Amino acid sequence: MRVAPLRDLAACLYLARPSNHGQPKLNTQKRHPLVGAYYCLDGDHSRANLHKRGKEKLWHGGKAKRKVYCFSKKSIRRHQKLLKQYRRNMTSILVAIERNMEEGIHLCGEQQFKLEDISTGVSDIFEKKKYENIPFIQVAPMINVTNRHFRALVRTITKRAQLWTEMIVDNTLLYNLNNLEEYLGFNANEHPVVCQLGGSDATSLAEAAVLVEQAGYDEINLNVGCPSTKVANKGAFGAYLMKKPEHVRSIVYEIKRKVQIPVSVKIRTGVDDCDSFPFLRSFIECVSSVGCTHFIVHARKAWLKGLDPKQNRSVPPLEYKKVFTLCQLYPHLKFTLNGGVKTMEEAVALLNGYLPSKDKFDSEKTYVQVQNYHVNPLNGVMLGRACMENTTVLSQTDPLVYNEKPPHTAFSRRTVLDAYKSYLEENSSLCSLSSAFELLKPILGILKGMPGHRIFRNKLDMYIRNYASTLPCSGILEKAMVEVDAVAPGCLDLPLADYKLQQEYIKNY
C-alpha cells in the first residue's frame, strides 16, 4: 500500500472495536476486520482521542471526510513495515541533501567579475607547474575525430596542449597484434599524447595497456564516461562502469601492475539515478585507493536510457561546482574539468578559479571566484566539440595558458592549411579513395564563422568525389583554397590572434 503525503492533511487509521468480547467486528462476507480511515485537517488526532470519538464523523468544509476500507491484520502489519521503510529512506535522502548543501556551501565568493577581466592569462598559482610540463589544456577524445590526422592538424596550431586518441577498445588491440600501427600509430611531434582505452575486463585491459606503453604513449586513460548505447548498454563499459566502483578499482589496479606510465580515469558526475555528490565522492575514494591520482570529470551526469550521446552532451545540466568541491576535498588528487567549454577564454577563466554564475558561459553573465582555490587548483581544462567544429579556437592556447609564442604555422588559416598540406604530402601513401575523406575531414571547420566556409566545405566534398582517384589530397586542398580566395579574398590571411580584425572583415564582407 502506498501512502502519499498530503499537504495539511492527516490520514488517521482507526480500528473499530465493538463490545464483542474484545474481538474486532468482522465482515460476515469477507471475514476481515473493519478499519476506518478518517481524514481531517485540524484537531487532536491521537489514538486516545479517536477512541473517545468512536465512530463520530470528522468534518471539514461542511462535508464528511470518513472512508471505510477492509484490511486483514496481516496487511496492516505489512503496511506498517513498508511505512517504516519509507520513513528510513526519506531520512537517508534528507541526510544526503544536507551533506550536499554543507559541502557546496561557501564555495564561491560574492564579488562578481566579467569574462574579459579574468581571461587574459593564467594566474601565478600555475607558475611552478609550467616548468613541470603539466598540460593545462587537453583536447578531448572523440570517436572518429581525434585520429592521428586530426592530432597532426592540432599540432600546427599549438605545441603544448595535450592530445588524446579516440577511445580504443581493448579487444581491438588484442585481436590485431599484427596491425597495431593502424590503431596506435602517432607522429613524433604529438607528445604529450594520451591513449584512452575502453573495456570491462581487467585482464584484457591490462594486456592492452602494455601494448600502449610499448607504443610510446605518455599516459593511459580508462573510459568510464561514454554514454553511447553500444558502449554503455551492450558493451557494459564506459559510463556503465560508474555503477561498479569496485570493478573500476580492480581494473585500475591490474593496469597499474603492468605499466609504469600514469593511469587516469575519465568519469561523469553521475549516471542515471546515481547522481548524488556522496556517490561521486565514494567513487573517487574507491578508485583512488589503488593509486589513481588523476580524474578527468565531465561535469554532467549521464543518462544511459532515454538520451543519445549527443543529448547527453547538452541536456543534463553542467555541474562545475562539484568538480571544484572535489578539488578542495581531495587536495592530494588531480582533477581536470571537461564539458561546456567552447573558447580558450572560458578555459582560462576556469583555470583561474572563476565560475559562471549559472554554470553556463555567456559573455553577458558575471562570474564568481572560488574561495581557497589555491589549495588544489584544477590540473587542466578539456575542450572537445569546439575543437572538432573549429580547430582555430586553440590558436591562443600557448600565449594565454603557457605564456609562450605559438608555432609559426598558427599565424593565419593559410599557414595552418599550408602546414597540413605538407603533412598530406609526406603521408601521400595513406591517401586513397577510401581514406581521402578521413585525411581531409579535420580541416572542414577551419573557416567556421567566416566568409567562404560553405564554399570551402562544398568544394572539398566535390573534389574528393571527383578527383580522389587521380589527384593527391594535397592537390584537392589546394584547389579548395583557390576557390575560397576567389570568393573571400584575404580571409585566409587574417591573423588568428586578432579577433577584432576578423570581426571587422565579417562586417565589411
Short mmCIF file of C-alpha atoms in Angstrom, two decimals:
data_model
loop_
_atom_site.label_atom_id
_atom_site.label_comp_id
_atom_site.label_asym_id
_atom_site.label_seq_id
_atom_site.Cartn_x
_atom_site.Cartn_y
_atom_site.Cartn_z
CA MET A 1 0.00 0.00 0.00
CA ARG A 2 1.42 3.36 -0.97
CA VAL A 3 0.95 6.32 1.38
CA ALA A 4 1.10 9.67 -0.40
CA PRO A 5 1.89 12.70 1.78
CA LEU A 6 -0.86 15.32 1.51
CA ARG A 7 -0.29 18.93 2.42
CA ASP A 8 -2.05 19.95 5.64
CA LEU A 9 -3.93 16.65 5.60
CA ALA A 10 -3.53 13.92 8.21
CA ALA A 11 -4.64 10.38 7.42
CA CYS A 12 -5.67 8.61 10.63
CA LEU A 13 -6.43 4.90 10.75
CA TYR A 14 -8.82 3.71 13.41
CA LEU A 15 -9.59 0.08 14.17
CA ALA A 16 -13.22 -0.28 15.21
CA ARG A 17 -13.53 -2.33 18.42
CA PRO A 18 -17.19 -3.02 19.35
CA SER A 19 -18.14 -4.86 22.52
CA ASN A 20 -17.90 -8.42 21.19
CA HIS A 21 -15.62 -9.88 23.86
CA GLY A 22 -12.70 -7.73 22.79
CA GLN A 23 -12.57 -9.16 19.27
CA PRO A 24 -12.74 -6.92 16.21
CA LYS A 25 -16.03 -6.76 14.40
CA LEU A 26 -15.87 -8.99 11.33
CA ASN A 27 -17.41 -8.54 7.96
CA THR A 28 -19.66 -11.56 7.53
CA GLN A 29 -18.91 -11.78 3.81
CA LYS A 30 -15.13 -11.22 3.55
CA ARG A 31 -14.26 -12.05 7.17
CA HIS A 32 -11.88 -9.09 7.50
CA PRO A 33 -11.68 -6.66 10.44
CA LEU A 34 -13.05 -3.23 9.67
CA VAL A 35 -10.67 -0.33 9.61
CA GLY A 36 -11.98 3.23 9.48
CA ALA A 37 -9.84 5.89 7.79
CA TYR A 38 -10.64 9.41 8.96
CA TYR A 39 -9.25 12.40 7.04
CA CYS A 40 -9.12 15.75 8.82
CA LEU A 41 -7.18 19.00 8.80
CA ASP A 42 -7.12 20.20 12.38
CA GLY A 43 -7.56 18.92 15.87
CA ASP A 44 -6.07 16.22 18.03
CA HIS A 45 -5.58 13.03 16.03
CA SER A 46 -4.11 10.89 18.80
CA ARG A 47 -5.26 7.31 19.19
CA ALA A 48 -6.85 8.05 22.57
CA ASN A 49 -8.89 10.89 21.14
CA LEU A 50 -10.06 8.72 18.27
CA HIS A 51 -11.17 6.04 20.74
CA LYS A 52 -13.22 8.65 22.59
CA ARG A 53 -14.86 9.77 19.40
CA GLY A 54 -15.63 6.24 18.35
CA LYS A 55 -17.35 6.30 15.01
CA GLU A 56 -18.02 10.02 15.07
CA LYS A 57 -17.55 11.62 11.67
CA LEU A 58 -14.88 14.27 11.31
CA TRP A 59 -15.97 17.30 9.34
CA HIS A 60 -14.17 19.77 7.10
CA GLY A 61 -15.86 22.38 4.94
CA GLY A 62 -19.29 21.04 5.77
CA LYS A 63 -18.63 17.61 4.24
CA ALA A 64 -17.90 14.35 5.98
CA LYS A 65 -14.38 13.05 5.34
CA ARG A 66 -14.84 9.49 6.51
CA LYS A 67 -13.98 6.47 4.38
CA VAL A 68 -14.07 2.84 5.43
CA TYR A 69 -11.75 0.16 3.99
CA CYS A 70 -11.34 -3.52 4.78
CA PHE A 71 -7.93 -4.98 5.58
CA SER A 72 -6.63 -8.07 7.26
CA LYS A 73 -4.30 -7.90 10.25
CA LYS A 74 -1.51 -9.26 8.06
CA SER A 75 -1.93 -6.49 5.51
CA ILE A 76 -1.93 -3.88 8.28
CA ARG A 77 1.37 -5.19 9.65
CA ARG A 78 2.81 -5.23 6.13
CA HIS A 79 1.70 -1.64 5.63
CA GLN A 80 3.30 -0.57 8.90
CA LYS A 81 6.55 -2.26 7.88
CA LEU A 82 6.54 -0.53 4.49
CA LEU A 83 5.77 2.78 6.17
CA LYS A 84 8.81 2.41 8.44
CA GLN A 85 10.98 1.57 5.45
CA TYR A 86 9.62 4.60 3.60
CA ARG A 87 10.47 6.85 6.55
CA ARG A 88 14.00 5.44 6.74
CA ASN A 89 14.51 6.04 3.02
CA MET A 90 13.24 9.60 3.30
CA THR A 91 15.57 10.20 6.24
CA SER A 92 18.58 8.99 4.24
CA ILE A 93 17.56 11.21 1.32
CA LEU A 94 17.31 14.26 3.56
CA VAL A 95 20.71 13.49 5.09
CA ALA A 96 22.23 13.24 1.60
CA ILE A 97 20.68 16.57 0.62
CA GLU A 98 22.05 18.21 3.76
CA ARG A 99 25.52 16.81 3.03
CA ASN A 100 25.34 18.19 -0.50
CA MET A 101 24.41 21.61 0.82
CA GLU A 102 27.08 21.60 3.51
CA GLU A 103 29.86 20.53 1.14
CA GLY A 104 28.93 23.07 -1.52
CA ILE A 105 28.35 25.97 0.83
CA HIS A 106 30.76 28.91 0.84
CA LEU A 107 32.47 27.56 -2.27
CA CYS A 108 32.28 30.86 -4.12
CA GLY A 109 32.73 34.46 -3.10
CA GLU A 110 30.19 37.23 -3.57
CA GLN A 111 32.19 39.56 -5.81
CA GLN A 112 31.30 39.27 -9.49
CA PHE A 113 33.59 39.62 -12.49
CA LYS A 114 33.32 39.91 -16.25
CA LEU A 115 34.86 37.37 -18.60
CA GLU A 116 37.21 39.81 -20.31
CA ASP A 117 38.75 40.73 -16.94
CA ILE A 118 39.63 37.18 -15.86
CA SER A 119 40.74 35.50 -19.10
CA THR A 120 43.84 37.49 -20.06
CA GLY A 121 46.22 34.82 -18.77
CA VAL A 122 46.72 32.04 -16.26
CA SER A 123 47.29 33.15 -12.66
CA ASP A 124 50.55 32.81 -10.74
CA ILE A 125 49.45 29.65 -8.91
CA PHE A 126 50.38 27.69 -12.05
CA GLU A 127 53.84 29.24 -12.38
CA LYS A 128 55.65 26.30 -10.79
CA LYS A 129 53.64 23.75 -12.75
CA LYS A 130 54.57 25.39 -16.05
CA TYR A 131 58.13 24.18 -15.63
CA GLU A 132 56.89 20.68 -14.79
CA ASN A 133 55.40 20.41 -18.30
CA ILE A 134 51.90 19.75 -16.95
CA PRO A 135 49.26 20.02 -19.68
CA PHE A 136 46.62 22.52 -18.59
CA ILE A 137 44.69 22.35 -21.87
CA GLN A 138 43.61 18.98 -23.21
CA VAL A 139 41.81 18.01 -26.41
CA ALA A 140 39.07 15.55 -25.51
CA PRO A 141 38.93 12.05 -27.02
CA MET A 142 36.23 11.82 -29.70
CA ILE A 143 35.38 8.71 -31.68
CA ASN A 144 36.03 9.09 -35.42
CA VAL A 145 37.53 12.54 -34.78
CA THR A 146 40.76 12.55 -32.77
CA ASN A 147 42.74 10.23 -35.03
CA ARG A 148 46.37 10.81 -35.94
CA HIS A 149 45.45 13.18 -38.79
CA PHE A 150 43.35 15.42 -36.56
CA ARG A 151 46.12 15.44 -33.97
CA ALA A 152 48.62 16.42 -36.69
CA LEU A 153 46.43 19.41 -37.56
CA VAL A 154 46.16 20.47 -33.91
CA ARG A 155 49.95 20.39 -33.56
CA THR A 156 50.24 23.02 -36.29
CA ILE A 157 48.20 25.35 -34.02
CA THR A 158 49.51 24.55 -30.53
CA LYS A 159 52.62 22.71 -29.42
CA ARG A 160 51.74 22.44 -25.71
CA ALA A 161 48.13 21.21 -25.46
CA GLN A 162 47.78 17.57 -24.51
CA LEU A 163 46.34 15.38 -27.28
CA TRP A 164 44.17 12.30 -26.82
CA THR A 165 43.39 9.39 -29.08
CA GLU A 166 39.85 8.31 -29.74
CA MET A 167 38.68 5.52 -27.45
CA ILE A 168 40.25 2.17 -28.40
CA VAL A 169 38.55 -1.00 -27.18
CA ASP A 170 40.95 -3.45 -25.54
CA ASN A 171 39.98 -6.39 -27.76
CA THR A 172 40.61 -4.29 -30.86
CA LEU A 173 44.29 -4.24 -29.97
CA LEU A 174 44.48 -7.83 -28.74
CA TYR A 175 42.88 -9.19 -31.93
CA ASN A 176 45.04 -7.08 -34.27
CA LEU A 177 48.54 -7.64 -32.94
CA ASN A 178 49.93 -7.67 -36.48
CA ASN A 179 48.39 -4.31 -37.35
CA LEU A 180 48.91 -2.18 -34.24
CA GLU A 181 50.28 0.73 -36.26
CA GLU A 182 46.80 1.39 -37.61
CA TYR A 183 45.38 1.84 -34.11
CA LEU A 184 48.34 3.02 -32.02
CA GLY A 185 50.44 4.87 -34.58
CA PHE A 186 51.16 8.55 -33.93
CA ASN A 187 53.56 11.24 -35.08
CA ALA A 188 56.68 12.13 -33.12
CA ASN A 189 55.57 15.74 -32.54
CA GLU A 190 52.29 14.73 -30.86
CA HIS A 191 53.74 14.46 -27.35
CA PRO A 192 52.27 14.83 -24.80
CA VAL A 193 49.69 12.31 -26.03
CA VAL A 194 47.28 10.08 -24.09
CA CYS A 195 45.73 6.81 -25.24
CA GLN A 196 42.21 6.15 -23.98
CA LEU A 197 41.17 2.53 -23.53
CA GLY A 198 37.67 1.12 -23.25
CA GLY A 199 36.56 -2.21 -21.87
CA SER A 200 35.32 -4.01 -18.78
CA ASP A 201 37.66 -6.98 -18.36
CA ALA A 202 40.58 -6.17 -16.08
CA THR A 203 42.92 -8.76 -17.59
CA SER A 204 42.28 -7.71 -21.20
CA LEU A 205 42.66 -4.03 -20.37
CA ALA A 206 45.95 -4.69 -18.59
CA GLU A 207 47.29 -6.56 -21.63
CA ALA A 208 46.16 -3.75 -23.94
CA ALA A 209 47.80 -1.20 -21.62
CA VAL A 210 51.13 -2.97 -22.06
CA LEU A 211 50.82 -2.56 -25.83
CA VAL A 212 50.01 1.13 -25.39
CA GLU A 213 53.06 1.68 -23.21
CA GLN A 214 55.28 -0.12 -25.70
CA ALA A 215 53.94 2.14 -28.46
CA GLY A 216 55.35 5.16 -26.61
CA TYR A 217 52.30 6.95 -25.20
CA ASP A 218 52.72 9.27 -22.22
CA GLU A 219 49.61 8.22 -20.30
CA ILE A 220 46.77 5.70 -20.30
CA ASN A 221 43.19 6.71 -19.60
CA LEU A 222 40.29 4.43 -18.75
CA ASN A 223 36.95 5.46 -20.24
CA VAL A 224 34.25 5.43 -17.55
CA GLY A 225 32.14 8.22 -19.01
CA CYS A 226 30.97 7.31 -22.52
CA PRO A 227 27.14 7.13 -22.61
CA SER A 228 26.89 5.54 -26.06
CA THR A 229 24.31 2.75 -26.31
CA LYS A 230 26.80 0.37 -27.90
CA VAL A 231 29.37 1.10 -25.22
CA ALA A 232 27.38 1.52 -22.01
CA ASN A 233 24.43 -0.81 -22.59
CA LYS A 234 25.54 -3.56 -24.96
CA GLY A 235 29.24 -3.42 -24.15
CA ALA A 236 28.71 -2.90 -20.40
CA PHE A 237 31.60 -0.44 -20.12
CA GLY A 238 32.01 3.31 -20.43
CA ALA A 239 29.59 5.22 -18.18
CA TYR A 240 28.00 1.94 -17.11
CA LEU A 241 31.12 1.19 -15.06
CA MET A 242 30.38 4.15 -12.77
CA LYS A 243 27.75 1.94 -11.17
CA LYS A 244 30.50 -0.53 -10.25
CA PRO A 245 33.28 1.41 -8.49
CA GLU A 246 34.77 -1.77 -7.02
CA HIS A 247 35.17 -3.21 -10.51
CA VAL A 248 36.77 0.01 -11.78
CA ARG A 249 39.18 -0.15 -8.87
CA SER A 250 40.20 -3.69 -9.81
CA ILE A 251 40.72 -2.63 -13.44
CA VAL A 252 42.94 0.29 -12.46
CA TYR A 253 44.85 -1.96 -10.07
CA GLU A 254 45.57 -4.53 -12.79
CA ILE A 255 46.65 -1.86 -15.29
CA LYS A 256 48.99 -0.16 -12.82
CA ARG A 257 50.57 -3.50 -12.01
CA LYS A 258 51.56 -3.98 -15.66
CA VAL A 259 52.67 -0.49 -16.76
CA GLN A 260 54.90 2.29 -15.47
CA ILE A 261 53.27 5.28 -17.19
CA PRO A 262 50.49 7.23 -15.39
CA VAL A 263 46.94 5.86 -15.41
CA SER A 264 43.94 8.20 -15.19
CA VAL A 265 40.17 7.72 -15.26
CA LYS A 266 37.62 9.80 -17.18
CA ILE A 267 34.22 9.90 -15.49
CA ARG A 268 30.94 11.77 -15.26
CA THR A 269 29.48 13.44 -12.17
CA GLY A 270 26.89 10.66 -12.03
CA VAL A 271 24.95 8.12 -14.04
CA ASP A 272 21.18 7.58 -14.10
CA ASP A 273 19.89 7.76 -10.52
CA CYS A 274 23.39 7.51 -9.05
CA ASP A 275 23.99 11.24 -9.28
CA SER A 276 24.37 12.44 -5.70
CA PHE A 277 27.54 14.08 -4.51
CA PRO A 278 28.13 11.41 -1.83
CA PHE A 279 28.04 8.78 -4.60
CA LEU A 280 30.64 10.74 -6.60
CA ARG A 281 32.82 11.05 -3.51
CA SER A 282 32.59 7.36 -2.74
CA PHE A 283 33.54 6.54 -6.34
CA ILE A 284 36.59 8.82 -6.19
CA GLU A 285 37.69 7.40 -2.84
CA CYS A 286 37.24 3.81 -4.01
CA VAL A 287 39.22 4.17 -7.26
CA SER A 288 41.94 6.39 -5.81
CA SER A 289 42.64 3.79 -3.11
CA VAL A 290 44.69 1.77 -5.64
CA GLY A 291 46.88 4.66 -6.72
CA CYS A 292 44.85 6.53 -9.35
CA THR A 293 45.59 10.20 -8.70
CA HIS A 294 44.12 11.91 -11.77
CA PHE A 295 40.42 12.10 -12.65
CA ILE A 296 39.02 13.83 -15.72
CA VAL A 297 35.47 14.78 -14.79
CA HIS A 298 32.88 15.55 -17.45
CA ALA A 299 30.74 17.94 -15.41
CA ARG A 300 27.41 16.38 -16.41
CA LYS A 301 25.63 13.24 -15.37
CA ALA A 302 24.90 10.58 -17.99
CA TRP A 303 21.52 9.07 -18.78
CA LEU A 304 22.10 5.62 -20.25
CA LYS A 305 18.46 5.17 -21.24
CA GLY A 306 16.38 7.89 -22.84
CA LEU A 307 19.18 10.13 -24.14
CA ASP A 308 21.57 9.55 -27.02
CA PRO A 309 25.24 10.61 -26.82
CA LYS A 310 24.53 13.99 -28.42
CA GLN A 311 21.76 14.76 -25.94
CA ASN A 312 23.98 13.61 -23.08
CA ARG A 313 26.35 16.44 -24.02
CA SER A 314 23.68 19.12 -23.67
CA VAL A 315 20.53 18.03 -21.81
CA PRO A 316 21.98 17.20 -18.36
CA PRO A 317 22.95 20.48 -16.68
CA LEU A 318 26.58 21.39 -16.07
CA GLU A 319 27.83 20.86 -12.52
CA TYR A 320 31.09 22.76 -12.32
CA LYS A 321 30.74 23.31 -8.58
CA LYS A 322 31.02 19.59 -7.92
CA VAL A 323 34.39 19.46 -9.67
CA PHE A 324 35.77 22.43 -7.73
CA THR A 325 34.43 20.95 -4.49
CA LEU A 326 36.28 17.71 -5.24
CA CYS A 327 39.48 19.72 -5.66
CA GLN A 328 39.13 21.12 -2.16
CA LEU A 329 38.05 17.86 -0.53
CA TYR A 330 40.92 15.85 -2.05
CA PRO A 331 44.00 18.08 -2.28
CA HIS A 332 46.21 15.03 -2.90
CA LEU A 333 44.38 14.23 -6.16
CA LYS A 334 44.35 15.97 -9.55
CA PHE A 335 41.16 16.88 -11.39
CA THR A 336 40.60 18.02 -14.97
CA LEU A 337 37.31 19.67 -15.88
CA ASN A 338 35.50 18.76 -19.09
CA GLY A 339 32.17 19.85 -20.54
CA GLY A 340 30.64 23.01 -21.99
CA VAL A 341 33.91 24.88 -22.66
CA LYS A 342 33.83 26.48 -26.11
CA THR A 343 36.59 29.11 -26.15
CA MET A 344 40.08 29.48 -24.77
CA GLU A 345 38.95 32.49 -22.73
CA GLU A 346 36.42 30.30 -20.91
CA ALA A 347 39.09 27.68 -20.28
CA VAL A 348 41.45 30.28 -18.80
CA ALA A 349 38.65 31.59 -16.57
CA LEU A 350 38.10 28.10 -15.17
CA LEU A 351 41.84 27.57 -14.69
CA ASN A 352 41.94 30.81 -12.72
CA GLY A 353 39.17 29.56 -10.44
CA TYR A 354 36.19 31.53 -11.76
CA LEU A 355 32.76 30.00 -12.23
CA PRO A 356 29.89 31.30 -14.38
CA SER A 357 27.04 32.37 -12.16
CA LYS A 358 24.71 29.71 -13.57
CA ASP A 359 27.18 27.02 -14.67
CA LYS A 360 26.76 28.28 -18.22
CA PHE A 361 29.18 30.52 -20.07
CA ASP A 362 27.74 33.68 -21.56
CA SER A 363 29.51 36.90 -22.43
CA GLU A 364 26.76 38.89 -20.72
CA LYS A 365 26.84 36.89 -17.50
CA THR A 366 29.02 37.50 -14.49
CA TYR A 367 31.44 35.14 -12.79
CA VAL A 368 32.36 34.43 -9.20
CA GLN A 369 35.68 33.34 -7.77
CA VAL A 370 36.13 30.05 -5.95
CA GLN A 371 37.40 30.55 -2.42
CA ASN A 372 40.62 28.82 -1.34
CA TYR A 373 41.19 27.77 -4.94
CA HIS A 374 44.96 27.87 -4.47
CA VAL A 375 44.80 24.83 -2.16
CA ASN A 376 44.30 22.45 -5.09
CA PRO A 377 43.67 24.17 -8.44
CA LEU A 378 42.44 22.34 -11.49
CA ASN A 379 45.03 20.21 -13.22
CA GLY A 380 43.57 21.16 -16.58
CA VAL A 381 40.55 22.01 -18.71
CA MET A 382 39.45 19.83 -21.60
CA LEU A 383 37.90 21.08 -24.85
CA GLY A 384 36.03 18.70 -27.13
CA ARG A 385 33.40 19.51 -29.73
CA ALA A 386 34.54 23.12 -30.00
CA CYS A 387 37.90 21.89 -31.34
CA MET A 388 36.23 19.49 -33.75
CA GLU A 389 33.97 22.18 -35.19
CA ASN A 390 36.75 24.77 -35.45
CA THR A 391 40.33 23.93 -34.55
CA THR A 392 41.34 27.61 -34.58
CA VAL A 393 39.85 28.01 -31.07
CA LEU A 394 43.18 26.56 -29.90
CA SER A 395 45.24 29.27 -31.59
CA GLN A 396 45.70 31.25 -28.34
CA THR A 397 46.50 28.24 -26.17
CA ASP A 398 50.26 28.73 -25.97
CA PRO A 399 50.31 32.52 -25.32
CA LEU A 400 47.35 32.63 -22.90
CA VAL A 401 47.96 29.47 -20.90
CA TYR A 402 51.68 28.72 -21.19
CA ASN A 403 52.98 32.25 -21.83
CA GLU A 404 54.82 31.03 -24.92
CA LYS A 405 54.80 32.02 -28.55
CA PRO A 406 52.52 29.91 -30.74
CA PRO A 407 54.02 27.92 -33.64
CA HIS A 408 54.76 29.99 -36.72
CA THR A 409 52.29 27.78 -38.58
CA ALA A 410 49.47 29.17 -36.39
CA PHE A 411 49.67 32.74 -37.70
CA SER A 412 46.68 32.50 -40.07
CA ARG A 413 44.36 29.94 -41.58
CA ARG A 414 46.51 29.87 -44.69
CA THR A 415 49.64 28.96 -42.73
CA VAL A 416 47.71 26.23 -40.92
CA LEU A 417 46.39 24.78 -44.17
CA ASP A 418 49.81 25.00 -45.81
CA ALA A 419 51.33 23.09 -42.89
CA TYR A 420 48.63 20.45 -43.11
CA LYS A 421 49.15 20.26 -46.86
CA SER A 422 52.80 19.46 -46.20
CA TYR A 423 51.69 16.73 -43.81
CA LEU A 424 49.47 15.24 -46.52
CA GLU A 425 52.35 15.25 -48.98
CA GLU A 426 54.57 13.44 -46.50
CA ASN A 427 51.85 10.82 -45.99
CA SER A 428 50.73 10.56 -49.61
CA SER A 429 50.88 6.77 -49.40
CA LEU A 430 47.92 6.87 -47.00
CA CYS A 431 45.78 8.80 -49.44
CA SER A 432 43.45 6.59 -51.43
CA LEU A 433 39.83 6.67 -52.47
CA SER A 434 38.74 5.19 -49.14
CA SER A 435 40.89 7.40 -46.90
CA ALA A 436 40.67 10.77 -48.68
CA PHE A 437 37.64 11.77 -46.60
CA GLU A 438 39.42 10.73 -43.42
CA LEU A 439 42.53 12.74 -44.30
CA LEU A 440 40.65 15.94 -45.17
CA LYS A 441 37.92 15.72 -42.54
CA PRO A 442 39.93 17.55 -39.81
CA ILE A 443 40.05 20.81 -41.82
CA LEU A 444 36.34 21.02 -42.68
CA GLY A 445 35.58 23.50 -39.90
CA ILE A 446 38.65 25.70 -40.06
CA LEU A 447 36.65 28.56 -41.65
CA LYS A 448 33.62 28.26 -39.40
CA GLY A 449 32.00 31.64 -38.83
CA MET A 450 33.98 33.23 -41.65
CA PRO A 451 33.04 34.08 -45.25
CA GLY A 452 33.79 31.21 -47.61
CA HIS A 453 33.11 28.48 -45.04
CA ARG A 454 30.31 26.82 -47.02
CA ILE A 455 32.17 27.13 -50.32
CA PHE A 456 35.25 25.51 -48.77
CA ARG A 457 33.30 22.52 -47.45
CA ASN A 458 31.29 22.02 -50.63
CA LYS A 459 34.32 22.21 -52.90
CA LEU A 460 36.29 19.80 -50.74
CA ASP A 461 33.46 17.30 -50.87
CA MET A 462 33.05 17.66 -54.64
CA TYR A 463 36.78 17.40 -55.37
CA ILE A 464 37.15 14.32 -53.17
CA ARG A 465 34.38 12.57 -55.06
CA ASN A 466 35.65 13.59 -58.49
CA TYR A 467 39.44 13.68 -58.17
CA ALA A 468 40.42 11.41 -55.26
CA SER A 469 41.49 8.66 -57.64
CA THR A 470 43.68 10.93 -59.79
CA LEU A 471 44.67 13.86 -57.56
CA PRO A 472 46.52 13.67 -54.22
CA CYS A 473 44.81 15.06 -51.13
CA SER A 474 47.25 17.97 -51.01
CA GLY A 475 46.16 18.93 -54.53
CA ILE A 476 42.49 18.71 -53.56
CA LEU A 477 43.14 21.03 -50.62
CA GLU A 478 44.99 23.50 -52.85
CA LYS A 479 42.06 23.67 -55.29
CA ALA A 480 39.62 24.32 -52.43
CA MET A 481 41.83 27.14 -51.09
CA VAL A 482 41.84 28.77 -54.53
CA GLU A 483 38.03 28.73 -54.52
CA VAL A 484 37.97 30.47 -51.12
CA ASP A 485 40.40 33.15 -52.32
CA ALA A 486 38.09 33.84 -55.26
CA VAL A 487 35.00 34.21 -53.06
CA ALA A 488 36.52 35.83 -49.93
CA PRO A 489 39.85 37.49 -50.81
CA GLY A 490 42.16 37.88 -47.83
CA CYS A 491 40.06 35.75 -45.49
CA LEU A 492 42.66 33.01 -45.22
CA ASP A 493 45.38 35.56 -44.40
CA LEU A 494 43.68 37.17 -41.38
CA PRO A 495 45.79 36.73 -38.20
CA LEU A 496 44.20 34.21 -35.86
CA ALA A 497 45.29 36.24 -32.84
CA ASP A 498 43.45 39.40 -33.99
CA TYR A 499 39.82 38.70 -33.19
CA LYS A 500 38.70 42.31 -33.78
CA LEU A 501 40.19 42.36 -37.27
CA GLN A 502 38.30 39.18 -38.12
CA GLN A 503 35.04 40.70 -36.89
CA GLU A 504 35.61 43.83 -38.97
CA TYR A 505 36.24 41.67 -42.03
CA ILE A 506 32.95 39.85 -41.47
CA LYS A 507 31.04 43.15 -41.15
CA ASN A 508 32.59 44.62 -44.28
CA TYR A 509 32.27 41.46 -46.36
#
